[in-house]
Coordinates of C-alpha atoms in Angstrom, one line a residue:
Chain K
M1 CA 0.0 0.0 0.0
S2 CA 1.4 3.4 -1.0
S3 CA 1.1 6.5 1.1
A4 CA 2.6 10.0 1.0
P5 CA 3.9 10.8 4.5
G6 CA 5.3 14.1 3.5
S7 CA 6.9 16.5 1.1
G8 CA 9.1 19.3 2.2
K9 CA 11.1 21.9 0.4
F10 CA 14.2 19.7 0.1
V11 CA 13.0 16.2 0.2
R12 CA 9.9 14.1 -0.7
I13 CA 9.0 11.0 1.3
D14 CA 6.7 8.2 0.1
K15 CA 6.0 4.9 1.8
Q16 CA 5.6 1.7 -0.1
G17 CA 5.0 -1.4 2.2
E18 CA 8.1 -1.9 4.2
A19 CA 10.1 0.7 2.2
V20 CA 10.5 4.4 2.6
V21 CA 11.2 6.2 -0.6
V22 CA 13.2 9.3 -0.1
A23 CA 13.6 11.7 -3.0
P24 CA 16.1 14.6 -2.4
L25 CA 14.8 17.7 -4.2
F26 CA 17.9 19.9 -3.7
T27 CA 21.2 20.4 -5.4
F28 CA 24.0 22.0 -3.6
A29 CA 23.4 25.3 -5.4
S30 CA 20.1 25.8 -3.6
F31 CA 20.5 24.8 0.1
T32 CA 22.5 25.2 3.2
E33 CA 22.8 22.3 5.6
A34 CA 21.0 24.1 8.4
D35 CA 18.0 24.2 6.1
L36 CA 18.1 20.5 5.8
V37 CA 18.2 19.6 9.4
A38 CA 14.5 19.8 10.1
E39 CA 13.6 17.7 7.0
W40 CA 16.3 15.2 7.9
Q41 CA 14.5 14.6 11.2
A42 CA 11.3 13.9 9.3
V43 CA 13.2 11.4 7.2
Q44 CA 14.7 9.7 10.2
H45 CA 11.2 9.5 11.8
Q46 CA 9.8 7.7 8.8
I47 CA 12.8 5.2 8.6
D48 CA 12.5 4.5 12.3
A49 CA 8.8 3.5 12.0
P50 CA 8.5 -0.2 13.1
E51 CA 7.2 -1.5 9.8
V52 CA 10.0 0.0 7.8
K53 CA 13.0 -2.0 6.8
Y54 CA 14.2 -0.6 3.5
V55 CA 15.1 2.7 2.1
I56 CA 14.9 3.6 -1.5
V57 CA 16.7 6.8 -2.5
D58 CA 15.2 8.2 -5.7
L59 CA 17.8 10.5 -7.2
G60 CA 15.7 11.4 -10.2
E61 CA 15.0 15.0 -9.1
I62 CA 18.6 16.0 -8.7
P63 CA 21.0 16.1 -11.7
Y64 CA 24.1 15.8 -9.4
F65 CA 25.1 15.6 -5.8
G66 CA 28.2 15.6 -3.6
S67 CA 29.2 14.4 -0.2
T68 CA 26.2 16.0 1.7
V69 CA 23.8 13.7 -0.1
L70 CA 26.2 10.8 0.4
E71 CA 26.3 11.5 4.1
W72 CA 22.5 11.4 4.2
M73 CA 22.5 8.2 2.4
V74 CA 25.0 6.6 4.7
Q75 CA 23.0 7.7 7.7
M76 CA 19.8 6.2 6.2
W77 CA 21.6 3.0 5.2
K78 CA 22.9 2.5 8.7
R79 CA 19.5 3.0 10.2
A80 CA 17.9 0.5 7.8
K81 CA 20.8 -2.0 8.2
A82 CA 20.4 -1.8 12.0
K83 CA 16.8 -3.2 11.5
G84 CA 18.0 -5.9 9.1
G85 CA 17.1 -4.0 6.0
S86 CA 19.0 -2.3 3.2
L87 CA 19.2 0.7 0.9
A88 CA 18.9 0.9 -2.8
T89 CA 19.0 3.9 -5.2
C90 CA 17.2 4.6 -8.4
N91 CA 16.9 7.2 -11.3
C92 CA 20.5 8.3 -10.8
S93 CA 22.1 10.6 -13.4
K94 CA 25.3 9.7 -15.2
I95 CA 27.4 12.0 -13.0
G96 CA 25.5 10.7 -9.9
R97 CA 26.5 7.2 -10.8
E98 CA 30.1 8.4 -11.0
V99 CA 29.8 9.8 -7.5
L100 CA 28.4 6.5 -6.2
H101 CA 31.2 4.6 -8.0
A102 CA 33.9 6.9 -6.7
A103 CA 32.8 6.3 -3.2
R104 CA 32.4 2.5 -3.9
F105 CA 28.7 2.7 -2.8
D106 CA 27.7 1.0 -6.0
T107 CA 29.2 -2.1 -4.5
L108 CA 27.0 -1.9 -1.4
W109 CA 23.8 -0.5 -2.7
G110 CA 21.6 -1.5 -5.6
V111 CA 21.6 1.1 -8.3
F112 CA 18.5 0.8 -10.4
D113 CA 17.1 2.6 -13.4
S114 CA 13.6 3.0 -12.0
R115 CA 11.8 3.2 -8.6
D116 CA 9.8 0.1 -9.4
E117 CA 12.9 -1.9 -10.0
A118 CA 14.4 -0.7 -6.8
L119 CA 11.2 -1.5 -4.8
K120 CA 11.1 -5.0 -6.4
S121 CA 14.8 -5.5 -5.4
V122 CA 13.8 -5.2 -1.7
G123 CA 10.7 -7.4 -2.2
Q124 CA 8.1 -4.6 -2.3
T125 CA 5.4 -4.4 -4.8
P126 CA 5.3 -1.1 -6.7
A127 CA 2.1 0.9 -6.5
Chain I
M1 CA 17.0 40.5 -41.7
P2 CA 16.0 38.1 -38.9
T3 CA 13.6 35.3 -39.9
V4 CA 10.6 34.3 -37.8
L5 CA 9.4 30.7 -38.4
V6 CA 5.7 30.4 -37.7
V7 CA 4.5 26.9 -37.0
D8 CA 0.8 26.2 -36.9
D9 CA -1.3 23.5 -38.4
A10 CA -4.3 25.9 -38.9
A11 CA -3.9 27.9 -42.1
V12 CA -6.1 30.7 -40.7
D13 CA -3.9 31.1 -37.7
R14 CA -0.7 31.1 -39.8
K15 CA -2.3 33.9 -41.8
L16 CA -3.3 35.8 -38.7
V17 CA 0.3 35.6 -37.3
G18 CA 1.8 36.5 -40.7
G19 CA -0.4 39.5 -40.9
L20 CA 0.7 40.7 -37.5
L21 CA 4.4 40.2 -38.2
S22 CA 4.1 41.9 -41.6
K23 CA 3.8 45.1 -39.8
A24 CA 7.4 44.8 -38.8
E25 CA 9.6 45.7 -41.8
D26 CA 12.7 44.3 -40.2
L27 CA 11.4 40.7 -39.9
R28 CA 11.1 38.1 -42.6
V29 CA 8.4 35.4 -42.0
E30 CA 8.5 31.7 -43.0
Y31 CA 5.7 29.2 -42.4
A32 CA 5.4 25.6 -41.5
A33 CA 2.2 23.6 -41.1
S34 CA 3.7 21.0 -38.7
G35 CA 6.6 20.4 -36.3
A36 CA 8.2 18.0 -38.8
E37 CA 8.0 20.6 -41.6
A38 CA 9.5 23.2 -39.2
L39 CA 12.5 21.0 -38.6
K40 CA 12.9 20.3 -42.3
I41 CA 12.9 24.1 -43.0
M42 CA 15.4 24.6 -40.2
E43 CA 17.8 22.3 -42.0
A44 CA 17.9 24.8 -44.8
I45 CA 17.5 28.2 -43.1
W46 CA 18.4 29.2 -39.6
P47 CA 15.6 31.3 -38.2
A48 CA 16.2 33.9 -35.6
I49 CA 13.2 32.7 -33.7
V50 CA 10.4 30.1 -33.9
V51 CA 6.8 30.9 -33.0
T52 CA 4.7 27.8 -32.6
D53 CA 1.3 26.5 -31.7
L54 CA 1.2 24.0 -28.9
I55 CA -1.5 21.6 -30.1
M56 CA -0.8 20.2 -33.5
P57 CA -1.4 16.8 -35.1
G58 CA 1.8 14.6 -35.3
M59 CA 4.6 16.4 -33.5
S60 CA 3.2 18.6 -30.7
G61 CA 4.5 22.0 -29.9
L62 CA 6.1 20.6 -26.8
E63 CA 8.0 18.0 -28.8
L64 CA 9.0 20.6 -31.3
V65 CA 10.5 22.7 -28.4
Q66 CA 12.4 19.7 -27.2
Q67 CA 13.8 19.0 -30.6
I68 CA 14.8 22.6 -31.2
V69 CA 16.4 22.9 -27.8
E70 CA 18.4 19.8 -28.6
R71 CA 19.4 20.5 -32.2
Y72 CA 19.4 24.3 -32.3
P73 CA 19.9 25.5 -28.7
R74 CA 20.5 29.1 -29.8
V75 CA 17.2 29.5 -31.5
P76 CA 14.5 30.7 -29.1
V77 CA 11.0 29.4 -29.3
V78 CA 7.8 31.4 -28.4
L79 CA 4.7 29.5 -27.7
M80 CA 1.2 30.5 -28.8
T81 CA -1.1 29.2 -26.0
G82 CA -4.8 28.5 -26.2
K83 CA -7.3 27.7 -23.5
G84 CA -6.6 24.4 -21.9
T85 CA -3.0 24.3 -22.9
E86 CA -1.6 26.0 -19.8
E87 CA -0.1 22.8 -18.4
T88 CA 1.6 21.9 -21.6
A89 CA 2.9 25.5 -21.9
V90 CA 4.5 25.1 -18.4
Q91 CA 6.2 21.9 -19.6
A92 CA 7.4 23.6 -22.8
L93 CA 8.8 26.5 -20.8
K94 CA 10.6 24.1 -18.5
A95 CA 11.9 22.3 -21.6
G96 CA 13.4 25.6 -22.8
A97 CA 10.8 27.7 -24.6
A98 CA 11.7 31.3 -24.2
S99 CA 8.2 32.8 -23.7
Y100 CA 4.6 32.5 -24.6
V101 CA 1.7 34.6 -25.8
P102 CA -2.0 33.7 -25.4
K103 CA -3.7 33.2 -28.7
T104 CA -6.4 35.6 -27.6
A105 CA -3.8 38.4 -27.1
L106 CA -1.6 37.9 -30.2
H107 CA -2.5 41.4 -31.5
T108 CA -1.3 43.0 -28.3
Y109 CA 1.7 41.1 -27.3
L110 CA 3.2 38.9 -30.1
L111 CA 5.4 41.5 -31.9
D112 CA 6.7 43.0 -28.6
T113 CA 7.4 39.5 -27.2
I114 CA 9.3 38.5 -30.3
R115 CA 11.4 41.8 -30.2
D116 CA 12.1 41.3 -26.4
V117 CA 13.2 37.7 -26.9
L118 CA 15.4 38.7 -29.9
D119 CA 17.0 41.5 -27.9
V120 CA 17.9 39.1 -25.1
V121 CA 19.3 36.6 -27.5
R122 CA 21.4 39.2 -29.3
S123 CA 22.8 40.4 -26.0
R124 CA 23.6 36.9 -24.9
H125 CA 25.3 36.0 -28.2
S126 CA 27.3 39.2 -28.0
H127 CA 28.4 38.3 -24.5
E128 CA 29.3 34.8 -25.6
R129 CA 31.4 36.2 -28.4
L130 CA 33.1 38.5 -26.0
M131 CA 33.9 35.6 -23.7
D132 CA 35.3 33.7 -26.6
C133 CA 37.9 36.4 -26.8
L134 CA 38.8 36.1 -23.2
T135 CA 42.4 35.0 -22.8
R136 CA 42.9 35.1 -19.1
S137 CA 41.0 36.2 -16.0
E138 CA 41.4 35.8 -12.3
F139 CA 38.9 36.4 -9.5
Q140 CA 39.6 36.4 -5.8
F141 CA 36.9 36.1 -3.1
R142 CA 37.3 36.4 0.7
L143 CA 34.4 34.6 2.4
D144 CA 33.1 34.6 5.9
N145 CA 32.4 31.2 7.4
D146 CA 28.9 31.5 6.1
A147 CA 27.7 28.4 4.2
E148 CA 25.0 30.5 2.4
M149 CA 27.8 32.0 0.3
I150 CA 28.8 28.6 -1.1
P151 CA 25.9 28.2 -3.5
S152 CA 26.3 31.7 -4.7
L153 CA 30.0 31.3 -5.4
I154 CA 29.5 28.0 -7.1
G155 CA 26.8 29.6 -9.3
Y156 CA 29.1 32.4 -10.3
V157 CA 32.0 30.0 -11.1
Q158 CA 29.6 27.8 -13.1
S159 CA 28.7 30.8 -15.2
L160 CA 32.3 31.9 -15.5
V161 CA 33.8 28.5 -16.6
T162 CA 30.9 27.8 -19.0
S163 CA 31.0 31.2 -20.7
S164 CA 34.8 31.2 -21.0
G165 CA 34.8 27.8 -22.7
V166 CA 36.9 26.1 -20.1
C167 CA 34.2 23.6 -19.3
D168 CA 31.6 21.8 -21.3
E169 CA 28.2 21.1 -19.7
S170 CA 29.2 17.9 -18.0
S171 CA 32.6 19.2 -16.9
V172 CA 31.0 22.2 -15.2
I173 CA 29.1 19.9 -13.0
R174 CA 32.2 18.0 -12.1
V175 CA 34.0 21.2 -11.3
S176 CA 31.1 22.4 -9.2
I177 CA 31.0 19.2 -7.1
A178 CA 34.8 19.3 -6.5
L179 CA 34.7 23.0 -5.7
E180 CA 31.8 22.6 -3.3
E181 CA 33.8 19.9 -1.4
A182 CA 36.8 22.1 -1.2
L183 CA 34.8 25.1 0.1
R184 CA 33.1 23.0 2.7
N185 CA 36.4 21.4 3.8
G186 CA 38.0 24.8 4.1
M187 CA 35.1 26.4 5.9
F188 CA 34.1 23.6 8.3
H189 CA 37.2 21.5 8.8
G190 CA 39.8 24.3 8.2
N191 CA 38.5 27.5 9.6
L192 CA 36.0 26.1 12.1
E193 CA 38.2 23.1 13.0
L194 CA 35.2 20.7 13.1
T195 CA 36.2 17.1 12.8
S196 CA 34.7 14.1 10.9
D197 CA 33.9 12.5 14.2
Q198 CA 31.7 15.5 15.2
R199 CA 30.1 15.2 11.8
E200 CA 29.1 11.6 12.5
G201 CA 26.8 12.6 15.3
D202 CA 23.3 14.1 15.3
P203 CA 22.9 16.7 12.5
E204 CA 21.1 19.1 14.8
D205 CA 23.9 19.1 17.3
Y206 CA 26.4 19.5 14.6
Q207 CA 24.6 22.6 13.3
K208 CA 24.6 24.1 16.8
L209 CA 28.3 23.5 17.0
V210 CA 28.8 25.3 13.6
A211 CA 26.7 28.2 14.9
D212 CA 28.8 28.4 18.1
R213 CA 32.1 28.4 16.3
V214 CA 31.0 30.9 13.6
S215 CA 30.6 33.4 16.4
R216 CA 33.5 32.5 18.7
E217 CA 37.3 33.3 18.4
P218 CA 39.6 32.2 17.1
Y219 CA 37.3 30.8 14.5
A220 CA 35.1 33.8 13.9
S221 CA 37.7 36.0 12.3
R222 CA 39.1 33.4 10.0
R223 CA 38.3 33.8 6.3
L224 CA 38.3 31.5 3.3
Q225 CA 40.2 32.9 0.3
V226 CA 39.1 31.5 -3.0
T227 CA 41.0 32.2 -6.2
V228 CA 39.5 31.3 -9.6
R229 CA 41.9 31.6 -12.5
I230 CA 40.8 31.0 -16.1
G231 CA 43.2 30.9 -18.9
D232 CA 45.3 29.0 -21.4
D233 CA 44.0 25.4 -21.4
R234 CA 42.6 25.2 -17.9
G235 CA 40.7 26.5 -14.9
T236 CA 42.6 26.7 -11.6
F237 CA 40.7 26.9 -8.3
I238 CA 42.6 27.6 -5.1
V239 CA 40.9 27.5 -1.7
R240 CA 42.9 28.6 1.3
D241 CA 41.6 28.6 4.8
Q242 CA 43.1 30.2 7.9
G243 CA 43.0 27.1 10.1
P244 CA 45.9 25.1 11.4
G245 CA 45.9 22.8 8.3
F246 CA 46.1 19.0 8.1
D247 CA 48.1 16.2 6.5
P248 CA 46.1 14.9 3.6
N249 CA 48.2 11.8 3.5
K250 CA 46.9 10.8 6.9
L251 CA 43.3 10.9 6.0
P252 CA 41.7 7.4 6.0
D253 CA 40.8 6.0 2.6
P254 CA 37.0 6.3 2.5
T255 CA 36.8 3.5 -0.1
D256 CA 38.5 1.0 2.3
P257 CA 35.7 -1.4 3.2
A258 CA 36.5 -0.7 6.9
N259 CA 35.6 3.0 6.3
L260 CA 32.5 2.7 4.1
E261 CA 30.1 3.1 7.0
K262 CA 31.7 6.3 8.1
V263 CA 29.3 9.1 7.5
S264 CA 31.8 11.7 6.3
G265 CA 35.3 11.9 4.8
R266 CA 34.5 11.8 1.1
G267 CA 35.2 15.4 0.1
L268 CA 38.8 14.9 -0.9
L269 CA 37.9 11.7 -2.8
L270 CA 35.3 13.6 -4.9
M271 CA 37.7 16.5 -5.5
R272 CA 40.3 14.0 -6.8
T273 CA 37.6 12.2 -8.9
F274 CA 36.3 15.3 -10.7
M275 CA 39.4 17.5 -11.1
D276 CA 42.5 16.7 -13.2
E277 CA 45.0 17.8 -10.5
V278 CA 44.6 18.3 -6.8
S279 CA 47.5 19.3 -4.5
F280 CA 47.9 20.8 -1.1
N281 CA 50.5 23.2 0.3
S282 CA 52.9 22.0 2.9
T283 CA 50.7 23.1 5.8
G284 CA 47.5 21.6 4.3
N285 CA 45.4 24.7 4.6
Q286 CA 45.4 25.4 0.8
V287 CA 44.2 23.2 -1.9
T288 CA 44.8 23.9 -5.6
M289 CA 42.6 22.1 -8.1
V290 CA 43.0 22.2 -11.9
K291 CA 40.5 21.3 -14.5
K292 CA 41.9 21.1 -18.0
C293 CA 39.8 22.0 -21.1
P294 CA 38.3 18.9 -22.7
A295 CA 39.4 20.3 -26.0
P296 CA 41.5 23.3 -26.9
C297 CA 39.5 26.1 -25.3
P298 CA 39.0 29.5 -26.9
A299 CA 41.4 31.2 -24.4
G300 CA 44.1 28.7 -25.3
E301 CA 43.6 29.3 -29.0
V302 CA 43.9 33.0 -28.6
A303 CA 46.9 32.8 -26.3
S304 CA 48.8 30.7 -28.8

């Protein structure tokens, strides 16, 4: 069952079964980290919900990203992992894939072309 | 004389627009009855501007905008919008259309809109030609420890390296990522002496720590000096902080499996990934990054 727990200025959050889908909406040219803190707390709150085990990061809204988004992703991954879950990414741009590859995260996280594929990879049925 | 290409499947509308544009003696008008015909015509003549209907059989106005943006990025497109096409018009504007005129107000606004768009394009082309003649430039910024300045500076540098020809579209993003990492390193780790371990904790606590140090000596009076040098075959970006410096050789390798779960520590990795050269001074408080032109850039050609 899909629901829409929230959409802020910098991130959109959807829920799909046991997965939370987090879509960053910012590039570094449009935010400061202090802006992100409040929305980060909302993301954490969703991931910490008892029924959630998986995080899908949908990177389709941002053409590129740097270490700040990577830091977010590591934090989310660790929270999901602590609950026996995992993290997968989708809709990543070419340069975004280069960033994931440089950090070797493409060896740890699934990198999928679509949200549906990412959801299926963690056993969730797309809406 | 600039040519206006009018695209509309309805002959009566083409006639209407042609009649309006005929009042301008300095514009020549060509017509196409479909998007496909418009693209065919554009293979033979290079119009100064395209005016198109949105709803047409076959290729829609939105698809035509996408094709023109891809094939002829310097040719602006003005949309003629009718009732019920507002949403498509928004998509077309996002896709790169320059402006729009409601069909009900063509008499009042079409000619002025075309002139306004052509003026902007002329001015932009003139600026681009001037930048093609640029052989060397250097800018120096002195930033407070205010992260809000980072997006502004990156935006400025993006514009500078693009217009000077140092970077193509994909390189400019790589430069931006690397520069952002260097600026954040210099500001937060250099001037404010915040460590990766502090970064690992709660983001809210970290932001409080940032706020505290920004207003407390010795951190508060430290500045970040950023030098951007464009010329010859490269862009050079130097970021110098006033902190105690560090030894980059002692940084843990973030790609080591043992370090993959660490939240931070990937800034230098991204700098090295996206720049052609990255080096530090002996005290580690200044990083110099170089991006070479993907092909001989205009500045290099002029310089030689």
